[in-house]
Coordinates of C-alpha atoms in Angstrom, one line a residue:
Chain A
M1 CA 214.1 -23.0 -10.3
T2 CA 217.2 -23.5 -8.0
R3 CA 217.5 -27.0 -6.1
Y4 CA 218.9 -26.5 -2.7
V5 CA 219.8 -29.6 -0.8
L6 CA 220.9 -29.4 2.9
I7 CA 222.5 -32.3 4.6
G8 CA 221.7 -32.4 8.2
S9 CA 218.8 -31.2 10.4
G10 CA 220.4 -29.1 13.2
V11 CA 220.2 -25.4 13.5
A12 CA 222.7 -24.6 11.0
A13 CA 220.6 -26.4 8.3
V14 CA 217.2 -24.7 9.4
A15 CA 218.8 -21.3 9.6
A16 CA 220.3 -22.0 6.1
A17 CA 216.6 -22.6 4.7
E18 CA 215.5 -19.2 6.3
G19 CA 218.7 -17.6 4.8
I20 CA 217.7 -19.1 1.4
R21 CA 214.2 -17.7 1.7
T22 CA 215.3 -14.1 2.4
A23 CA 216.7 -14.3 -1.3
D24 CA 214.8 -17.1 -3.0
P25 CA 211.1 -17.6 -2.3
D26 CA 210.6 -20.3 -4.8
G27 CA 213.6 -22.6 -5.3
S28 CA 213.2 -26.1 -3.9
I29 CA 214.7 -26.9 -0.6
T30 CA 215.4 -30.5 0.6
I31 CA 216.9 -31.2 3.9
I32 CA 218.4 -34.8 4.2
S33 CA 218.9 -36.3 7.6
N34 CA 219.0 -39.5 9.0
D35 CA 218.1 -38.3 12.7
P36 CA 214.7 -39.8 13.1
D37 CA 213.7 -36.8 15.4
G38 CA 214.7 -34.2 12.8
Y39 CA 215.3 -30.7 14.0
Y40 CA 215.3 -30.2 17.9
S41 CA 217.3 -28.2 20.5
R42 CA 220.3 -30.1 20.9
P43 CA 221.5 -28.0 23.9
G44 CA 218.0 -28.7 25.4
L45 CA 218.9 -32.4 25.6
A46 CA 220.6 -31.1 29.2
Y47 CA 217.3 -30.0 30.6
L48 CA 215.4 -33.0 29.3
L49 CA 217.9 -35.2 31.2
T50 CA 217.4 -33.0 34.3
G51 CA 213.6 -33.3 34.0
E52 CA 213.1 -29.6 33.6
I53 CA 211.1 -30.1 30.1
D54 CA 209.2 -32.7 28.3
T55 CA 210.6 -34.2 25.1
Q56 CA 207.9 -32.5 22.9
L57 CA 209.3 -29.1 23.8
L58 CA 212.6 -29.7 22.3
F59 CA 211.1 -29.1 18.9
P60 CA 211.2 -25.3 18.3
F61 CA 209.3 -25.8 14.7
R62 CA 206.0 -27.2 13.9
A63 CA 204.9 -28.7 10.8
Q64 CA 203.6 -25.2 9.8
D65 CA 207.1 -23.6 10.1
F66 CA 208.5 -26.2 7.5
K67 CA 205.5 -25.5 5.2
R68 CA 205.9 -21.9 5.4
L69 CA 209.6 -22.3 4.4
N70 CA 208.4 -24.7 1.9
I71 CA 210.9 -27.3 3.1
H72 CA 211.0 -30.8 2.1
L73 CA 212.2 -33.1 4.8
R74 CA 213.7 -36.5 3.8
Q75 CA 214.7 -39.0 6.2
A76 CA 217.7 -40.7 4.7
K77 CA 221.3 -41.1 5.0
A78 CA 223.5 -39.3 2.7
L79 CA 226.1 -42.0 1.4
R80 CA 228.0 -40.1 -1.0
I81 CA 228.4 -36.7 -2.7
R82 CA 229.2 -36.7 -6.6
P83 CA 230.4 -33.0 -7.2
A84 CA 230.7 -33.6 -10.9
E85 CA 227.2 -34.8 -11.4
K86 CA 225.8 -32.2 -8.8
S87 CA 224.1 -35.0 -6.9
V88 CA 224.0 -36.8 -3.6
E89 CA 223.4 -40.6 -3.1
I90 CA 221.3 -41.6 -0.4
H91 CA 220.0 -44.5 1.5
P92 CA 217.1 -45.8 0.9
A93 CA 218.6 -46.0 -2.7
A94 CA 218.0 -42.8 -4.5
V95 CA 219.9 -40.1 -6.0
V96 CA 219.1 -36.3 -5.1
A97 CA 220.3 -33.6 -7.5
Y98 CA 221.3 -30.3 -6.4
D99 CA 222.3 -26.9 -7.7
R100 CA 223.5 -25.7 -4.2
L101 CA 224.5 -28.1 -1.5
L102 CA 225.0 -27.3 2.2
L103 CA 227.1 -29.6 4.4
A104 CA 225.7 -29.2 7.9
T105 CA 226.5 -32.6 9.3
G106 CA 227.5 -31.3 12.7
A107 CA 229.9 -33.1 15.0
S108 CA 229.9 -36.3 16.8
A109 CA 231.3 -37.3 20.3
R110 CA 234.7 -38.7 20.2
P111 CA 234.2 -42.4 21.1
L112 CA 235.8 -44.2 24.0
T113 CA 238.3 -46.7 23.1
M114 CA 239.3 -48.8 26.1
P115 CA 238.0 -52.4 26.6
G116 CA 234.3 -52.7 27.2
S117 CA 233.4 -49.5 25.4
G118 CA 230.9 -51.3 23.1
L119 CA 228.9 -52.6 26.2
Q120 CA 225.3 -51.8 26.8
G121 CA 225.1 -48.8 29.0
V122 CA 228.1 -46.8 27.7
N123 CA 226.4 -43.5 26.4
K124 CA 227.1 -40.3 24.8
L125 CA 224.9 -37.2 24.3
D126 CA 224.8 -36.5 20.6
H127 CA 221.2 -37.1 19.9
L128 CA 218.0 -37.1 21.3
E129 CA 217.9 -40.7 21.0
D130 CA 220.9 -40.8 23.3
A131 CA 219.0 -38.9 26.2
R132 CA 216.2 -41.1 25.9
R133 CA 218.5 -44.1 26.5
L134 CA 220.2 -42.2 29.3
I135 CA 217.0 -41.4 30.9
Q136 CA 215.8 -45.1 30.6
L137 CA 219.3 -46.4 32.0
A138 CA 219.0 -43.9 34.8
G139 CA 215.6 -45.5 36.0
N140 CA 217.3 -48.6 37.0
A141 CA 220.8 -47.5 38.0
R142 CA 222.4 -46.8 41.2
S143 CA 225.7 -45.5 40.1
A144 CA 227.2 -44.0 37.0
V145 CA 230.7 -42.9 35.8
V146 CA 231.0 -39.9 33.8
V147 CA 234.1 -39.0 32.0
G148 CA 235.2 -35.8 30.1
G149 CA 235.7 -32.2 30.5
G150 CA 233.6 -29.2 29.4
I151 CA 230.0 -28.4 29.4
T152 CA 228.4 -31.7 27.9
A153 CA 230.3 -33.7 30.6
L154 CA 228.7 -31.7 33.4
E155 CA 225.4 -31.8 31.8
L156 CA 225.8 -35.5 32.1
V157 CA 226.7 -35.3 35.6
E158 CA 223.9 -33.0 36.6
G159 CA 221.3 -35.0 34.7
L160 CA 222.2 -38.2 36.4
I161 CA 222.1 -36.5 39.8
A162 CA 218.8 -35.1 39.3
R163 CA 217.6 -38.7 38.4
R164 CA 219.2 -39.6 41.9
V165 CA 222.0 -41.7 40.5
T166 CA 225.4 -41.5 42.3
V167 CA 228.0 -40.1 40.2
H168 CA 231.6 -40.7 39.7
Y169 CA 233.2 -38.1 37.7
I170 CA 236.6 -39.0 36.2
L171 CA 238.7 -36.1 35.1
R172 CA 241.7 -36.9 33.1
G173 CA 243.4 -33.5 34.0
K174 CA 244.1 -32.0 37.4
R175 CA 240.9 -29.9 37.4
F176 CA 237.7 -29.3 35.6
W177 CA 238.0 -27.7 31.9
S178 CA 241.5 -26.5 32.5
N179 CA 241.9 -25.0 29.2
V180 CA 239.3 -22.7 29.5
L181 CA 238.6 -22.0 33.3
D182 CA 241.4 -21.0 35.6
E183 CA 242.3 -22.8 38.7
S184 CA 239.8 -20.9 41.1
E185 CA 237.1 -21.1 38.6
S186 CA 237.5 -24.9 38.2
E187 CA 237.6 -25.3 42.1
M188 CA 234.2 -23.4 42.4
I189 CA 232.5 -25.8 40.0
E190 CA 234.2 -28.7 41.6
N191 CA 233.2 -27.6 45.1
R192 CA 229.6 -27.2 43.9
L193 CA 229.7 -30.7 42.5
R194 CA 230.8 -32.1 45.8
K195 CA 228.2 -30.4 47.6
E196 CA 225.8 -32.1 45.4
G197 CA 227.2 -35.4 46.2
V198 CA 229.5 -36.2 43.0
I199 CA 232.6 -38.1 43.8
L200 CA 235.4 -36.7 41.8
H201 CA 238.5 -38.6 40.5
P202 CA 241.0 -35.9 39.2
Q203 CA 243.8 -37.2 37.3
R204 CA 242.5 -40.6 36.6
E205 CA 241.8 -42.5 33.5
I206 CA 239.4 -45.5 32.8
V207 CA 241.5 -48.3 31.7
E208 CA 238.6 -50.9 31.2
I209 CA 235.0 -51.0 31.7
Q210 CA 233.8 -54.2 33.1
A211 CA 230.7 -56.2 32.1
K212 CA 228.2 -57.9 34.2
N213 CA 225.5 -60.0 32.2
E214 CA 226.8 -58.2 29.1
R215 CA 226.1 -54.7 30.3
V216 CA 228.2 -52.2 32.1
G217 CA 228.9 -53.4 35.6
G218 CA 231.9 -51.2 36.6
V219 CA 234.9 -49.5 35.5
R220 CA 238.7 -49.8 36.5
L221 CA 240.7 -46.8 36.9
D222 CA 244.5 -46.7 35.9
N223 CA 245.4 -46.6 39.7
G224 CA 243.6 -50.0 40.1
E225 CA 240.6 -48.7 41.8
Q226 CA 237.5 -50.3 40.8
I227 CA 234.0 -48.4 40.7
K228 CA 230.7 -50.4 40.5
C229 CA 228.3 -48.6 37.9
E230 CA 225.4 -49.5 35.6
I231 CA 226.2 -46.5 33.3
V232 CA 229.2 -44.9 31.6
A233 CA 228.5 -41.5 30.1
Y234 CA 231.2 -39.6 28.1
A235 CA 231.8 -36.3 26.7
I236 CA 235.6 -36.4 26.0
G237 CA 235.3 -34.2 22.9
T238 CA 233.6 -33.9 19.5
A239 CA 234.8 -34.2 16.2
P240 CA 233.2 -32.6 13.1
R241 CA 231.6 -35.1 10.8
T242 CA 233.9 -34.7 7.6
D243 CA 233.5 -38.3 6.0
L244 CA 231.1 -37.2 3.1
A245 CA 233.2 -34.2 2.4
R246 CA 236.5 -35.8 2.3
E247 CA 235.3 -38.6 0.0
A248 CA 234.1 -36.0 -2.4
G249 CA 237.4 -34.5 -2.5
I250 CA 236.4 -31.3 -0.4
L251 CA 239.1 -29.8 1.6
C252 CA 239.2 -30.7 5.2
D253 CA 241.4 -30.3 8.2
R254 CA 239.8 -31.0 11.5
G255 CA 236.6 -29.5 10.1
I256 CA 235.4 -28.8 6.5
L257 CA 237.4 -25.8 5.5
V258 CA 235.3 -23.0 4.3
N259 CA 236.1 -19.2 3.6
E260 CA 234.0 -16.4 5.1
T261 CA 231.1 -17.0 2.8
F262 CA 231.1 -20.6 3.8
H263 CA 232.1 -21.8 0.3
T264 CA 234.3 -25.1 0.4
N265 CA 236.9 -25.5 -2.1
Q266 CA 234.4 -27.2 -4.5
A267 CA 232.0 -25.2 -6.7
H268 CA 228.4 -24.9 -5.4
I269 CA 229.1 -26.9 -2.2
Y270 CA 228.9 -24.9 1.1
A271 CA 229.4 -25.9 4.8
A272 CA 228.3 -24.4 8.2
G273 CA 227.7 -25.2 11.6
D274 CA 229.9 -27.6 14.1
A275 CA 231.1 -29.4 10.7
A276 CA 232.7 -26.2 9.3
Q277 CA 236.0 -25.1 10.2
I278 CA 236.0 -21.3 9.3
F279 CA 238.6 -19.0 8.3
D280 CA 239.0 -16.1 10.7
P281 CA 240.9 -13.3 9.4
D282 CA 241.8 -11.8 12.6
A283 CA 243.5 -15.0 13.9
K284 CA 244.6 -15.9 10.6
K285 CA 243.9 -19.5 10.7
Y286 CA 240.9 -21.7 10.5
L287 CA 238.8 -22.3 13.6
L288 CA 236.2 -24.5 15.1
D289 CA 233.2 -23.4 17.1
S290 CA 230.8 -25.6 18.7
L291 CA 228.1 -23.0 19.7
W292 CA 224.3 -23.1 18.9
S293 CA 224.3 -19.3 18.2
S294 CA 227.4 -19.6 15.8
A295 CA 225.9 -22.4 13.9
R296 CA 222.6 -20.3 13.5
A297 CA 224.5 -17.3 12.2
Q298 CA 226.7 -19.2 9.9
G299 CA 223.7 -21.4 8.4
F300 CA 221.8 -18.2 7.7
I301 CA 224.6 -16.6 6.0
A302 CA 225.5 -19.6 4.1
G303 CA 221.8 -20.0 2.8
Q304 CA 221.8 -16.3 1.8
N305 CA 224.9 -16.9 -0.3
M306 CA 223.8 -20.2 -1.7
A307 CA 220.7 -18.2 -3.0
G308 CA 223.2 -15.6 -4.8
R309 CA 223.7 -13.1 -2.2
S310 CA 227.3 -12.3 -1.1
V311 CA 227.4 -11.9 2.5
I312 CA 230.8 -12.0 4.4
Y313 CA 230.6 -13.5 8.0
Q314 CA 232.0 -11.3 10.5
K315 CA 233.0 -13.8 13.3
P316 CA 231.3 -12.5 16.3
V317 CA 233.0 -12.4 19.8
S318 CA 232.6 -16.1 20.8
F319 CA 230.1 -16.0 23.8
N320 CA 228.1 -18.5 25.7
V321 CA 226.0 -18.2 28.8
T322 CA 225.0 -21.5 30.4
R323 CA 223.9 -22.8 33.8
L324 CA 226.4 -25.2 35.3
T325 CA 226.0 -26.5 38.9
G326 CA 223.2 -23.8 39.4
L327 CA 225.6 -21.0 38.4
A328 CA 225.2 -18.8 35.5
I329 CA 228.5 -19.0 33.6
T330 CA 229.4 -16.6 30.9
I331 CA 232.5 -17.0 28.7
I332 CA 233.4 -14.1 26.3
G333 CA 236.3 -13.4 24.0
A334 CA 239.8 -14.5 24.6
V335 CA 240.3 -15.9 28.0
G336 CA 243.1 -18.5 27.5
S337 CA 246.5 -18.7 29.5
A338 CA 250.0 -19.4 28.2
E339 CA 250.1 -22.5 30.3
N340 CA 247.7 -24.1 28.3
I341 CA 248.9 -24.0 24.9
G342 CA 248.9 -27.2 23.2
P343 CA 246.5 -29.6 21.3
V344 CA 243.1 -28.4 21.6
E345 CA 240.0 -30.8 22.4
I346 CA 236.9 -29.1 21.4
V347 CA 233.7 -30.0 23.2
R348 CA 230.1 -28.9 22.8
G349 CA 229.1 -25.3 23.8
D350 CA 232.7 -24.5 23.1
S351 CA 234.8 -22.2 21.0
E352 CA 238.4 -22.3 20.0
S353 CA 238.8 -18.7 20.2
W354 CA 238.4 -18.7 24.1
R355 CA 241.8 -20.4 24.0
E356 CA 243.5 -17.4 22.4
V357 CA 245.9 -15.9 25.0
P358 CA 245.4 -12.2 24.9
L359 CA 248.1 -9.8 25.7
A360 CA 246.4 -8.5 28.8
N361 CA 246.4 -8.0 32.5
V362 CA 244.1 -10.1 34.7
A363 CA 241.5 -8.5 36.9
E364 CA 239.8 -10.9 39.2
Q365 CA 237.1 -10.6 41.8
E366 CA 236.2 -13.7 43.9
T367 CA 233.6 -14.6 46.5
E368 CA 231.9 -17.8 47.4
H369 CA 229.1 -17.4 45.0
L370 CA 230.9 -15.1 42.4
S371 CA 233.8 -15.0 40.3
V372 CA 234.7 -12.5 37.6
R373 CA 237.9 -12.6 35.7
L374 CA 238.5 -10.0 33.1
M375 CA 241.4 -9.9 30.6
V376 CA 242.2 -6.2 30.6
G377 CA 244.2 -5.0 27.5
E378 CA 245.8 -1.6 27.2
K379 CA 242.5 0.1 26.3
Q380 CA 239.8 -2.7 26.0
I381 CA 238.5 -5.7 27.8
L382 CA 239.4 -8.6 25.5
G383 CA 237.8 -11.4 27.3
A384 CA 235.9 -12.5 30.3
V385 CA 234.6 -15.3 32.5
V386 CA 231.9 -14.6 34.9
M387 CA 230.3 -17.0 37.3
G388 CA 227.2 -16.3 39.3
A389 CA 226.6 -12.8 37.9
P390 CA 224.3 -13.1 34.9
E391 CA 223.5 -9.5 34.8
L392 CA 227.3 -8.8 33.9
S393 CA 227.1 -10.8 30.7
A394 CA 225.3 -8.2 28.6
P395 CA 227.3 -5.1 29.5
L396 CA 230.7 -7.2 29.3
L397 CA 229.6 -8.5 25.9
T398 CA 229.2 -5.0 24.6
L399 CA 232.4 -3.8 26.1
I400 CA 234.4 -6.8 24.5
R401 CA 232.5 -6.9 21.3
D402 CA 232.5 -3.1 20.6
R403 CA 236.1 -2.6 21.8
V404 CA 234.9 0.3 24.2
D405 CA 237.6 2.2 25.4
I406 CA 237.8 1.3 29.2
T407 CA 240.7 3.7 30.0
P408 CA 238.5 5.7 32.7
I409 CA 238.2 2.6 34.7
R410 CA 241.2 0.4 33.8
D411 CA 243.3 1.3 37.0
Q412 CA 240.2 0.7 39.1
L413 CA 239.6 -2.7 37.5
L414 CA 243.4 -3.7 38.2
T415 CA 243.4 -2.6 41.7
P416 CA 243.6 -5.7 44.1
S417 CA 240.3 -6.7 45.7
A418 CA 238.5 -4.4 43.7
S419 CA 234.9 -4.8 43.2
I420 CA 234.8 -5.4 39.6
E421 CA 231.0 -6.2 39.5
K422 CA 230.2 -2.7 40.9
I423 CA 232.8 -0.9 38.8
L424 CA 231.4 -2.4 35.7
L425 CA 227.9 -1.7 36.4
E426 CA 228.5 1.9 37.4
F427 CA 230.6 2.2 34.2
Q428 CA 227.5 0.8 32.2
R429 CA 225.1 3.3 33.9
I430 CA 227.4 6.3 33.1
S431 CA 228.0 5.3 29.6
T432 CA 224.6 4.5 28.8
G433 CA 223.0 7.4 30.8
V434 CA 220.6 5.0 32.3
Chain B
V1 CA 197.9 23.0 25.6
L2 CA 199.0 20.7 22.8
R3 CA 202.4 20.0 24.6
K4 CA 200.6 19.0 27.8
L5 CA 198.3 16.6 25.7
F6 CA 201.3 15.3 24.1
Q7 CA 203.2 14.6 27.2
R8 CA 200.4 13.1 28.9
E9 CA 199.7 10.7 26.0
N10 CA 203.4 10.0 26.0
K11 CA 203.4 9.0 29.7
R12 CA 200.5 6.9 29.1
H13 CA 202.4 5.0 26.4
V14 CA 205.4 4.6 28.6
R15 CA 203.1 3.2 31.4
M16 CA 201.4 0.7 29.1
V17 CA 204.5 -0.7 27.8
E18 CA 206.5 -0.6 31.0
K19 CA 208.3 -3.8 31.8
H20 CA 207.8 -5.8 28.6
L21 CA 209.7 -9.0 28.0
V22 CA 212.6 -8.5 25.9
L23 CA 214.5 -11.6 24.2
D24 CA 218.1 -11.7 23.3
G25 CA 218.1 -14.1 20.5
K26 CA 221.8 -14.6 20.3
R27 CA 221.7 -16.3 23.7
C28 CA 218.9 -18.7 23.2
V29 CA 219.3 -22.4 22.3
Q30 CA 215.7 -22.8 21.8
C31 CA 215.4 -25.5 24.8
G32 CA 211.8 -24.5 25.4
I33 CA 212.0 -24.0 29.2
C34 CA 210.4 -20.6 28.8
S35 CA 207.4 -21.8 26.8
F36 CA 207.0 -24.9 29.1
N37 CA 206.7 -22.7 32.1
C38 CA 204.5 -20.0 30.7
P39 CA 201.2 -20.4 32.6
I40 CA 199.1 -19.1 29.8
N41 CA 201.1 -20.9 27.1
I42 CA 202.7 -17.9 25.1
D43 CA 205.3 -19.2 22.8
V44 CA 208.2 -17.4 24.6
R45 CA 210.7 -19.3 22.8
R46 CA 209.4 -18.2 19.3
H47 CA 209.9 -14.6 20.3
A48 CA 213.5 -15.4 21.2
W49 CA 214.0 -17.0 17.7
E50 CA 212.4 -14.1 15.8
N51 CA 214.2 -11.5 18.4
E52 CA 210.8 -9.9 19.2
P53 CA 209.8 -8.4 22.4
I54 CA 206.6 -9.8 23.9
F55 CA 203.6 -7.2 23.5
N56 CA 201.1 -10.0 24.2
S57 CA 198.5 -8.4 26.3
R58 CA 197.6 -11.6 27.8
C59 CA 201.3 -11.8 29.6
L60 CA 200.9 -11.9 33.2
S61 CA 204.3 -10.6 33.7
C62 CA 204.7 -13.4 36.2
G63 CA 208.4 -13.7 35.6
E64 CA 208.4 -17.6 35.4
C65 CA 210.2 -17.5 31.9
V66 CA 212.9 -14.9 32.9
M67 CA 213.6 -16.9 36.3
R68 CA 213.7 -20.3 34.6
C69 CA 215.8 -19.4 31.5
P70 CA 219.3 -21.0 32.2
R71 CA 220.9 -18.4 29.7
G72 CA 219.5 -15.1 30.8
V73 CA 217.7 -14.8 27.4
I74 CA 214.9 -13.0 28.9
K75 CA 214.4 -9.8 30.8
F76 CA 211.8 -7.2 31.8
E77 CA 212.8 -3.9 30.2
R78 CA 211.1 -0.5 29.6
I79 CA 210.3 -0.2 25.9
H80 CA 209.4 3.2 24.4
L81 CA 206.7 2.6 21.6
P82 CA 206.6 5.1 18.6
E83 CA 203.7 7.3 18.6
D84 CA 201.5 5.1 16.6
G85 CA 201.6 2.7 19.6
R86 CA 203.0 -0.2 17.7
P87 CA 206.3 -1.8 18.3

């Protein structure tokens, strides 16, 4: 009987268990995780913060689901992998033997480093425990400072606003999420934030978090400005958890390096999800993704391969639909621009593939509540950012993923002030015959 | 006569299944807002995980889950059933 050991309790690990069971109904599956809350919807933490759901709703699996998959959950911290002995040393003291091992250790928030970063009231949003602490803090707070770019930072802003805390939002750059969004898209989000009462501080950095009775009392910015606050919440990027892998001699770059079957360079050891940096044959480089759907797909395939199948991961077009500032935002494919080439900081709900700069013309449509940007290649649409028109996300995903020839509408799309929304929906109607 | 019967039966099937809830599992992050807001406690989220439409006869088609899903996972769609009437 094969012994499968999965380190981590996120969606990649759970999907891996499902993948294993498609090929091996009998092997033993042990999930080792030191997160006391086990498997829950990490993206759902945003909605817990806004008060849209209760904590118990964050757990998609019930006890019978783990029983059905015959998973043994072990709450413990993995200390060391011993590849030569095919075992994992854990705390509380024990050694767990494996035949196949999966590292689904996820990614953690990059910590703040300025003086005062260790004070009580400084918070990230990695775990359910962080969300609980933030909710508790927000109950007694008047003001908060949020720092970072990308989806998690905005989720922090919106969660705190929903809890009636005044939010100061510190942006290191000129504008919000500048390496994925263009200027007008950032502006749209920023305007909506201002309407919600958020005070934005672009091109600023916190130089010190000040204490009051050993807790957060305020921050000082690089221009000398002081802001009183009781909470500092940060989401300045994530880093794959690679310590265990590195120590075991597994090849790592920014993440744990794996091929398209999720094998690491060590026999019988696999990695998937936010921790893994996967070889992309199209881009000819190893890329990071921090998307729930990618983690699930990767875990499932890794699990199948661990159980003896030979499944190759075809990296799907990177795609995310989320709601920010009340707007449905869809990002698909390559939407980068040449001005943003440089070191990449990945955040949650993010994909490095989005920063690829396609050889394309840009088609844009913009109104007060709608923004569509298409990267139009010679015959295909290569990437898209849509704000405020969720009905466009499905047809656009199909057009981009299936590399549909858009020659019949290419000129129309690129006509200045074209109604891109209408053109696309009409094209979809004709193509599908609906 | 047979063709008429078949057409009538087919129309009935189409009507029966008109506007079922269809879920796009690839978009879903299992946050549970849909299940939380279902007035009759259908575990909508599980359907998204399994990528299965909701054929639950208790579904009120109220649209709460469709409206509240922050990621546009759920849609009302017309589904044509095969002749045996099963999905």
